[in-house]
Coordinates of C-alpha atoms and ligand atoms in Angstrom, one line a residue:
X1 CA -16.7 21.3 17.8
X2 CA -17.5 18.8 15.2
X3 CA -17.9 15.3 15.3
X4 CA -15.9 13.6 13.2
X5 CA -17.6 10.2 13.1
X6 CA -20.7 12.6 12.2
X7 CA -19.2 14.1 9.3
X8 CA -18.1 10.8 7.6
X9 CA -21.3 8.9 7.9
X10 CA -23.2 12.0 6.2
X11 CA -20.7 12.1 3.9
X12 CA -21.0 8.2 3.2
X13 CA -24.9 9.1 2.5
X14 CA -23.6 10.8 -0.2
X15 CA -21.8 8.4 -2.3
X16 CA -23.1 6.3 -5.4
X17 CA -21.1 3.2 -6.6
X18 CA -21.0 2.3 -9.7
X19 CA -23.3 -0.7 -9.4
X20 CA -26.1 1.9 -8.4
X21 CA -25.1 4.1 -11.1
X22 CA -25.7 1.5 -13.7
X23 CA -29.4 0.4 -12.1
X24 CA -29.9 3.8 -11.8
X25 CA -29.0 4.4 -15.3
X26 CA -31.4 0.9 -16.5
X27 CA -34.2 2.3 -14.3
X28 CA -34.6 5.3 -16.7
X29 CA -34.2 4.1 -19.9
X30 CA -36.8 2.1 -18.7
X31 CA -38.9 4.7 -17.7
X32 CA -38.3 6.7 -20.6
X33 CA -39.4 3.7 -23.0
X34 CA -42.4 3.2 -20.7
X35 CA -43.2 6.9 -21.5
X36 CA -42.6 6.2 -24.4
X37 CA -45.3 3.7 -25.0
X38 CA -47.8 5.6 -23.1
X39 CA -47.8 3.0 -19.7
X40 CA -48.8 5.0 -16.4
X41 CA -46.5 3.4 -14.1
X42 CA -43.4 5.8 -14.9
X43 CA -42.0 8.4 -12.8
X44 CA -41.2 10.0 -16.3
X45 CA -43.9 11.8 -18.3
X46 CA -42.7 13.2 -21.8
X47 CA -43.6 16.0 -23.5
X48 CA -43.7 16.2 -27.1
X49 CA -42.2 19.8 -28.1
X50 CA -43.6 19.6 -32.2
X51 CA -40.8 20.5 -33.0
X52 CA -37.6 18.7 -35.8
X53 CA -34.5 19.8 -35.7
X54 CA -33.6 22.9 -37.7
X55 CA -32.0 22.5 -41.4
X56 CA -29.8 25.7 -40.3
X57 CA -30.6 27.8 -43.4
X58 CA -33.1 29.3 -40.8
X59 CA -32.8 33.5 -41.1
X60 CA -34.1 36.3 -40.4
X61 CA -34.3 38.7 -37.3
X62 CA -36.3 37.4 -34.6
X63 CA -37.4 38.3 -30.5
X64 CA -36.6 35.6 -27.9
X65 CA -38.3 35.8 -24.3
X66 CA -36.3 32.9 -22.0
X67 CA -38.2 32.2 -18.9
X68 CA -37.0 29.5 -16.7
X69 CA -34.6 30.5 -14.1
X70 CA -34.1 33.4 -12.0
X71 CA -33.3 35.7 -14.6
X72 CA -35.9 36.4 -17.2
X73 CA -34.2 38.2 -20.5
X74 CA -35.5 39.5 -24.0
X75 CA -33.6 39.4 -26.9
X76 CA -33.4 40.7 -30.5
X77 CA -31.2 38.0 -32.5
X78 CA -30.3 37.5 -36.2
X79 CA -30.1 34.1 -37.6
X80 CA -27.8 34.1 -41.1
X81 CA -29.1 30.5 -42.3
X82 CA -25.7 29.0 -42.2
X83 CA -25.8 28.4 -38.8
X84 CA -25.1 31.6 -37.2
X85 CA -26.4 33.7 -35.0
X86 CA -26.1 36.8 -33.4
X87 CA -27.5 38.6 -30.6
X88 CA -28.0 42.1 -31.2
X89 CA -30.0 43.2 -28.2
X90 CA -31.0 41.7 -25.2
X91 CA -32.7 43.3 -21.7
X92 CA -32.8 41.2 -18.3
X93 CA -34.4 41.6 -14.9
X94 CA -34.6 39.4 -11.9
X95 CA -37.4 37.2 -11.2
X96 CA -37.1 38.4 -7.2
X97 CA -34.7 41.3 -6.4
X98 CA -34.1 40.1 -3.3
X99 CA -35.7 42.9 -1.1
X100 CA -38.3 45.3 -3.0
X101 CA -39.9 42.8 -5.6
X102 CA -40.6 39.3 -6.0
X103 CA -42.8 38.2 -9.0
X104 CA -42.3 34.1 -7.9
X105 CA -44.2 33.6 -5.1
X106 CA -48.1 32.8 -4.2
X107 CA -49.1 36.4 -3.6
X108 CA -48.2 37.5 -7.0
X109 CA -51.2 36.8 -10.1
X110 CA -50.6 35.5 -13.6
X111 CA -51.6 39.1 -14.6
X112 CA -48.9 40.6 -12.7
X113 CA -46.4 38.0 -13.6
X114 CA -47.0 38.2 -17.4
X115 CA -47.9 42.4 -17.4
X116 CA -43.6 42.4 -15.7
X117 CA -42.4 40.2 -18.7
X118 CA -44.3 42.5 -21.3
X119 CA -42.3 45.8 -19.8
X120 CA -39.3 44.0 -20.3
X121 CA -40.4 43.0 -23.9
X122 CA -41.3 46.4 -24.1
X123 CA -38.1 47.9 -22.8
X124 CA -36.1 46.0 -25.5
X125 CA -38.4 47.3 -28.3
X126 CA -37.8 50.6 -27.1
X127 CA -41.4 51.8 -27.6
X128 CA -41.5 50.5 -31.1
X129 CA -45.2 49.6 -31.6
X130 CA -45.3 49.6 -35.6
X131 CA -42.5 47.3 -36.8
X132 CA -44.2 43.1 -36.7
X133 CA -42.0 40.8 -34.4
X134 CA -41.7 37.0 -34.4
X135 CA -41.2 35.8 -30.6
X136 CA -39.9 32.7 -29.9
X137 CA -40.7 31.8 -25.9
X138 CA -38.6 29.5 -24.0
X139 CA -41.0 28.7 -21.5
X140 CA -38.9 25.9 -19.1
X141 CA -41.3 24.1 -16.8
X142 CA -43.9 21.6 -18.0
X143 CA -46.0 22.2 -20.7
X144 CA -48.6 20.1 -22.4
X145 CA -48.9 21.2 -26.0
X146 CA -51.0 20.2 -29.2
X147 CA -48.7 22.2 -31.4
X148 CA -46.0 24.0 -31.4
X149 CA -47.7 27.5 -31.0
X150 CA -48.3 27.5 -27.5
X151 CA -49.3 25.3 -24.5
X152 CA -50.9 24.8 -20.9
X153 CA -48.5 25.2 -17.9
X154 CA -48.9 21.3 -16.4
X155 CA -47.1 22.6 -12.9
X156 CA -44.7 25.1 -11.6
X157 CA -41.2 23.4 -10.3
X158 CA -38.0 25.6 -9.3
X159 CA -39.9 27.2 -6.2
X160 CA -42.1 29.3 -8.6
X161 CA -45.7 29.4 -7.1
X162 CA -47.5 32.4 -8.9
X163 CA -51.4 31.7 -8.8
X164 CA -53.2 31.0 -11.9
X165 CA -50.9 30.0 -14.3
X166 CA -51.2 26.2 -14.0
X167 CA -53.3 24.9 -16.5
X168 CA -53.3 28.1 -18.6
X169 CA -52.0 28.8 -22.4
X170 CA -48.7 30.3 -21.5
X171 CA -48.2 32.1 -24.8
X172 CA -52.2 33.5 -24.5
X173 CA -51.5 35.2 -20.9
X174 CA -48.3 36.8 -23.1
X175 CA -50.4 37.8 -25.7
X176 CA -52.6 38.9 -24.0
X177 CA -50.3 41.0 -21.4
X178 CA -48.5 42.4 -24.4
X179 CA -52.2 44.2 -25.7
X180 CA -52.7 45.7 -22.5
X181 CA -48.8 47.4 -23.0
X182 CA -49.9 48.4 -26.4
X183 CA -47.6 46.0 -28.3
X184 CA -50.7 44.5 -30.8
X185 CA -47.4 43.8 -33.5
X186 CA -45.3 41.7 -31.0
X187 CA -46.6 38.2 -31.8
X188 CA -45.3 35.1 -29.8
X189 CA -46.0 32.9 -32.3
X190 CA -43.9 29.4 -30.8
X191 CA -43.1 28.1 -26.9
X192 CA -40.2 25.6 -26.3
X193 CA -38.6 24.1 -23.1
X194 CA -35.4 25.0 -22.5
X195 CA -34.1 21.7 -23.2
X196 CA -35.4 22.4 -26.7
X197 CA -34.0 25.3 -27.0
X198 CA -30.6 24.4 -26.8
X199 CA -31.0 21.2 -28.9
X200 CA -32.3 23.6 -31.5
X201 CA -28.9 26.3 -31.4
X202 CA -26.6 23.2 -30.9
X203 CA -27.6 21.9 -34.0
X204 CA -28.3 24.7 -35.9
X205 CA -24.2 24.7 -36.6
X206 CA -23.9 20.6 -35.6
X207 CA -26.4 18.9 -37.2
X208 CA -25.4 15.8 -35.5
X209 CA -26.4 16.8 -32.3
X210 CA -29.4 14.4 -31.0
X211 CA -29.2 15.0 -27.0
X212 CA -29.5 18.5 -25.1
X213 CA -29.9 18.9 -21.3
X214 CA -30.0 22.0 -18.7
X215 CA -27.8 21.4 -15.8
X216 CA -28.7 24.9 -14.1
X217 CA -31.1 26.1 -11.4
X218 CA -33.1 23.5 -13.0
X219 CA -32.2 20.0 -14.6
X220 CA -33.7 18.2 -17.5
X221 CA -32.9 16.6 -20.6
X222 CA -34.5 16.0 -24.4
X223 CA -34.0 14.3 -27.7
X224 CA -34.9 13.7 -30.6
X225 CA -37.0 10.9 -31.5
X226 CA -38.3 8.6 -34.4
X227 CA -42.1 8.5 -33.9
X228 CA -44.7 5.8 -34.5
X229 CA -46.1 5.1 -38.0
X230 CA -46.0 7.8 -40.6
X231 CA -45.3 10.8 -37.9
X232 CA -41.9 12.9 -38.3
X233 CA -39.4 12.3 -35.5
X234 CA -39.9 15.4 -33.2
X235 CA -38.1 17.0 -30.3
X236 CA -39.3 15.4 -26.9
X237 CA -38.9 17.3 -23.8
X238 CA -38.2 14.5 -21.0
X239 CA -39.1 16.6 -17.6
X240 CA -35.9 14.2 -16.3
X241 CA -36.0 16.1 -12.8
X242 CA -38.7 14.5 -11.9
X243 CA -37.1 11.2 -12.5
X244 CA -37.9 9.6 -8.8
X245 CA -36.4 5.5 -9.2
X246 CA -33.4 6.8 -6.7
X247 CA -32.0 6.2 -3.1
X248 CA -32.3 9.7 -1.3
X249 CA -30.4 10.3 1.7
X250 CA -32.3 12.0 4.9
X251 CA -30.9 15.6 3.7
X252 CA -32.8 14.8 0.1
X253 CA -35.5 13.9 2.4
X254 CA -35.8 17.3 3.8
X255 CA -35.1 19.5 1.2
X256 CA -38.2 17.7 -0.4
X257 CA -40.9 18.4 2.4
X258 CA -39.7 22.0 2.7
X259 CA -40.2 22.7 -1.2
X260 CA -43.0 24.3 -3.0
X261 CA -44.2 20.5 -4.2
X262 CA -43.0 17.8 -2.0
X263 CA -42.9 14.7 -3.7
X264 CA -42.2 16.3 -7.0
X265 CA -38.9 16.7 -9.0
X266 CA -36.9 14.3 -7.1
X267 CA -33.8 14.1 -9.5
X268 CA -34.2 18.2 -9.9
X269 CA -33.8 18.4 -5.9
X270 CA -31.1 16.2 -5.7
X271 CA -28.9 17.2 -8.4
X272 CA -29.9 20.8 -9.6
X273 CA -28.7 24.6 -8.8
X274 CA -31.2 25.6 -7.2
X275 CA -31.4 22.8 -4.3
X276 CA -27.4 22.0 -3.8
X277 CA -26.9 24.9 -1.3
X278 CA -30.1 23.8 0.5
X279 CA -28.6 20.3 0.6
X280 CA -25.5 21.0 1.9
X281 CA -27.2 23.1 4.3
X282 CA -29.5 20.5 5.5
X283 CA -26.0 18.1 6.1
X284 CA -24.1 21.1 8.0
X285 CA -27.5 21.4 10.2
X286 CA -27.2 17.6 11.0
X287 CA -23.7 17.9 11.5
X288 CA -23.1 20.8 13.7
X289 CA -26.4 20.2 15.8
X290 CA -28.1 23.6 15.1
X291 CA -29.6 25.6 12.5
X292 CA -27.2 27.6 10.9
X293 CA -28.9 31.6 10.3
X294 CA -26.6 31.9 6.9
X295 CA -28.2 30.5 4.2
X296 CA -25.8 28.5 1.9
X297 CA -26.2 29.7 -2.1
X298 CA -24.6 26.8 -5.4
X299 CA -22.3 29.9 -5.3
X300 CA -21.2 29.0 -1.7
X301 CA -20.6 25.6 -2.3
X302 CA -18.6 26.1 -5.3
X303 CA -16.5 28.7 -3.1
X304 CA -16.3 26.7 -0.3
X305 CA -14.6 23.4 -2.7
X306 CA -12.5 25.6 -5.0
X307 CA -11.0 27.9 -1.6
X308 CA -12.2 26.1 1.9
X309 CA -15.2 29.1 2.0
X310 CA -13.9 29.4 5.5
X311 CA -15.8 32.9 5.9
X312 CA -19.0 31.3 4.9
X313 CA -18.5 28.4 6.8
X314 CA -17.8 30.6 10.0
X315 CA -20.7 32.4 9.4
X316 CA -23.0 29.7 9.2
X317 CA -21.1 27.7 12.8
X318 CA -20.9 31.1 14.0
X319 CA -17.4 30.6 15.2
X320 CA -13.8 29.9 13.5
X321 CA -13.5 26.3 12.9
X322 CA -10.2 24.4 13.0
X323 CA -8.2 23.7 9.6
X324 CA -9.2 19.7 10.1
X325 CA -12.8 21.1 10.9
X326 CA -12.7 23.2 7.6
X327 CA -11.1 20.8 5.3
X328 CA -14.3 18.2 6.6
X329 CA -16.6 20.5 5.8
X330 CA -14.9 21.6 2.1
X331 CA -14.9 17.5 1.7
X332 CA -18.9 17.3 2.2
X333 CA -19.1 19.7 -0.3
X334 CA -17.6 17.8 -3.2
X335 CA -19.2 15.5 -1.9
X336 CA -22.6 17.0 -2.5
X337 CA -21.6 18.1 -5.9
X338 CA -20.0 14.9 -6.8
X339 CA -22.9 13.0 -6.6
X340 CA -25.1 15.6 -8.3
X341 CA -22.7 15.0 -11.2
X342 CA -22.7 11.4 -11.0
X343 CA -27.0 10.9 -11.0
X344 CA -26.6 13.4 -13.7
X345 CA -24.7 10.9 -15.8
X346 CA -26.7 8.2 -15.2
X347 CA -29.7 10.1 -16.5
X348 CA -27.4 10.4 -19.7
X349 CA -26.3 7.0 -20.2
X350 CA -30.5 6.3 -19.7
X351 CA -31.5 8.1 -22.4
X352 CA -27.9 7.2 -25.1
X353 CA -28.8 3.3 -24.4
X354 CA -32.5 4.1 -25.0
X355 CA -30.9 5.7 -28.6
X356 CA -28.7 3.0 -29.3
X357 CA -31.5 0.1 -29.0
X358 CA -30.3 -3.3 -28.9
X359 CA -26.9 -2.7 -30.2
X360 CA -24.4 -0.5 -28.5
X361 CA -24.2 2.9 -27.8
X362 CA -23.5 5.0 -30.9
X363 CA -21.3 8.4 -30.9
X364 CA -22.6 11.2 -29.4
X365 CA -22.5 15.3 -28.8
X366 CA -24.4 16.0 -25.5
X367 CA -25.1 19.4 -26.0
X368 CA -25.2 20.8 -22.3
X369 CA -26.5 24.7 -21.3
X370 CA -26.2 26.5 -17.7
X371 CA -24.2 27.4 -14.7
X372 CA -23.7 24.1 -12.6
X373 CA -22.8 22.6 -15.5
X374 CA -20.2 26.1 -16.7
X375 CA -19.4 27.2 -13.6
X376 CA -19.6 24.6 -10.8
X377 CA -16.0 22.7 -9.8
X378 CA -15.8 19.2 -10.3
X379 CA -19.1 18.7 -12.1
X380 CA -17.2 18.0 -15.7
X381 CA -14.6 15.8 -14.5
X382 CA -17.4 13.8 -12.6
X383 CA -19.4 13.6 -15.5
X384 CA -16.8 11.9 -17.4
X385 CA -15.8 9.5 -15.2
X386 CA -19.4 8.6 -14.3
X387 CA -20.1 8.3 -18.1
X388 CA -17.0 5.7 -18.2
X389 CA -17.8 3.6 -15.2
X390 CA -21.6 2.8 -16.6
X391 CA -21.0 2.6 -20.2
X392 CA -17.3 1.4 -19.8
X393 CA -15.2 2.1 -23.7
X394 CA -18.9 3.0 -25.3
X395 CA -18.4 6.3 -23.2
X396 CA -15.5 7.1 -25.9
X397 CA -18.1 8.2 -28.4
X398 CA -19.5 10.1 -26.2
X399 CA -18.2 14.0 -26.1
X400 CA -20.2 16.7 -23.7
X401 CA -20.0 20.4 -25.1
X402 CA -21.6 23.7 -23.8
X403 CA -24.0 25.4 -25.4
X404 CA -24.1 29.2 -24.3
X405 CA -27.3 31.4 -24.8
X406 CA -28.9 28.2 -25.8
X407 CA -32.6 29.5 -25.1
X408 CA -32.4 32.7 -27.3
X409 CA -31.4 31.5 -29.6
X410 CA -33.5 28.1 -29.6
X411 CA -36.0 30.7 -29.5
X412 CA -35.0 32.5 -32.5
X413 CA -34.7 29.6 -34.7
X414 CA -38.1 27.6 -33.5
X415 CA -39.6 30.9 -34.8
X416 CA -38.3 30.9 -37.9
X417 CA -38.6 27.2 -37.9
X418 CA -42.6 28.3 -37.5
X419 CA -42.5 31.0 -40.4
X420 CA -40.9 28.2 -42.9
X421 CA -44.1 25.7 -42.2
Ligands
LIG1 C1 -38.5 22.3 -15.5 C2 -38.0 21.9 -16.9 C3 -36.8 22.7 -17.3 C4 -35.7 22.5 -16.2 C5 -34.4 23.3 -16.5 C6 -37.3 22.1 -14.5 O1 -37.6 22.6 -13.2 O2 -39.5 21.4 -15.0 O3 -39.1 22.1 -17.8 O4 -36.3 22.3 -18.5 O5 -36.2 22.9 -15.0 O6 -34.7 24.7 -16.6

């Protein structure tokens, strides 16, 4: 049923030598530095989070709201101020259940959106409209900020289309949603990417710790950086996924004008949870000469590489395959995800040459939060070699380590990072 000839040459679109890795790695330390000095011809616009990183004697007990991905939770966390912290309470719903709600698309307002995280604020104060509460929000899209208080939403990414956010104060709409609940003593008082948030609970226990990135439904990456003249070096959120000096195949192609903002987040789309399924899906379309009705899920596609998925992949062909047929079809898949792994390290090795300057690459702790990067096969082993091919024995220094609950906790200690100013 399948063409063979097919299969390898979209799997061949796939691939990434090393000497592409390595301009692809140049390309965005240049356009990081561009960024950097404020020229308009980068595809990378950075965001300064005003934020340093955190002494770790930060304590206290704090709320954290972590908005970003699919799942939107609330937590009550303790920080001990020697680099500990605990979570003591913590509430989650889906964004979209899937069938009776859906709080991400264009139908639903920013009053709707924002009145469904204040109930689940709500829920995990358990009525409690007396005691005062520090929230740290771990807002993770774009945000332009003046401080580190709040900020405007510069544009949705991840498929999230809610009217009337874009180009609001984030933390206000909160606010504001968490008066009309009744909750006057709940006071969001700091906003932070994600990114930022995981920089800030990585080095909360290692200091050391200069580079964090999200590898999840979303990708991006931030670090912290010496500023001009007499400013403090900050946090600086890098909006990597919409990094765009690449080579997309006709799939990345696709999966682009069917998104909520084609032409936007070209890395994201090519690497990132939430598009890998779609990718794939795009490929087995090409390949098999029809629209498949089952939709393929990142949880698919790591199914389908760790045990041959041969139900999904039935599903989707709507027939058995043979075992050659399958094993082609489990081989596109790493495919997919070896790539993903291998732009991803590029991206890396852009921003540890832009922190290493004119001399060579100094040791490193990449502190890395979310599932691709947890759960998804092949993606660590990829990393690594990716990391040695483009920065050859620099990539020794260089250690990757996962960060779990990152952006609660990131939350927790920017907001007693806020109370300490
Ligand atoms: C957002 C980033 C975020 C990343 C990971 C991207 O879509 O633009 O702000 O850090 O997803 O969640």
């Amino acid at each position: 049923m399948l063409n063979g000839e097919k299969l390898l040459a979209c799997m061949e679109t796939f691939a990434v030598g090393k000497k592409e890795l390595q301009e692809i790695a140049a390309a965005f330390r240049y356009d990081m530095e561009c960024a950097l000095q404020g020229k308009e011809f980068s595809s990378l616009r950075l965001f300064p989070s005003f934020l340093p990183l955190p002494t770790g004697k930060e304590q206290g007990k704090y709320a954290a709201l972590d908005f970003g991905g699919t799942s939107i939770k609330a937590s009550l966390l303790e920080l001990d101020g020697k680099g500990g912290c605990q979570v003591k309470k913590s509430c989650s719903r889906l964004l979209h259940d899937g069938e009776g709600y859906d709080y991400s698309g264009g139908e639903t307002t920013a009053e709707e959106l924002f009145d469904f995280l204040a109930a689940i604020i709500a829920e995990l104060l358990e009525g409690n409209q007396q005691e005062q509460v520090l929230l740290g929000h771990t807002f993770s899209y774009a945000v332009e900020q003046k401080d580190c208080t709040d900020g405007r939403l510069l544009r949705w990414a991840k498929e999230i289309a809610v009217k009337g956010v874009e180009g609001e104060l984030v933390n206000e709409l909160l606010t504001k949603a968490l008066r009309r609940a009744g909750y006057e003593n709940v006071k969001p008082c700091v906003i932070l990417n994600d990114t930022v948030a995981a920089l800030l609970a990585a080095a909360y226990g290692q200091p050391e710790t200069k580079i964090a990135s999200i590898y999840a439904t979303g990708f991006n990456i931030c670090c912290f950086e010496p500023q001009p003249g007499e400013q403090p070096p900050q946090i600086i959120n890098l909006e990597a996924g919409n990094f765009l000096k690449l080579a997309p195949n006709k799939y990345d192609n696709l999966v682009d004008e069917h998104s909520e903002q084609p032409g936007r987040q070209r890395l994201e789309k090519m690497v990132s949870g939430r598009y890998l399924g779609e990718l794939y899906l795009e490929a087995l379309t090409d390949i098999l000469g029809f629209r498949p009705k089952r939709k393929i899920s990142s949880e698919d596609l790591a199914a389908i590489i760790e045990t041959g998925g041969q139900e999904i992949l039935a599903a989707a062909a709507g027939q058995n395959l043979t075992a050659e047929e399958y094993d082609g079809l489990q081989k596109l898949a790493a495919a997919v995800v070896r790539r993903s792994a291998r732009l991803v390290a590029a991206s890396y090795a852009g921003v540890l040459w832009h922190l290493g300057g004119k001399g060579k690459v100094q040791p490193q702790n990449i502190a890395i939060d979310g599932s691709v990067y947890e759960k998804m096969p092949l993606i660590e082993v990829n990393l690594q070699m990716a990391l040695k091919e483009i920065l050859g024995e620099e990539a020794e220094g260089i250690t990757l380590s996962l960060v779990k609950g990152g952006s609660a906790a990131g939350a927790a200690i920017a907001a007693a990072m806020t109370r300490a100013e």
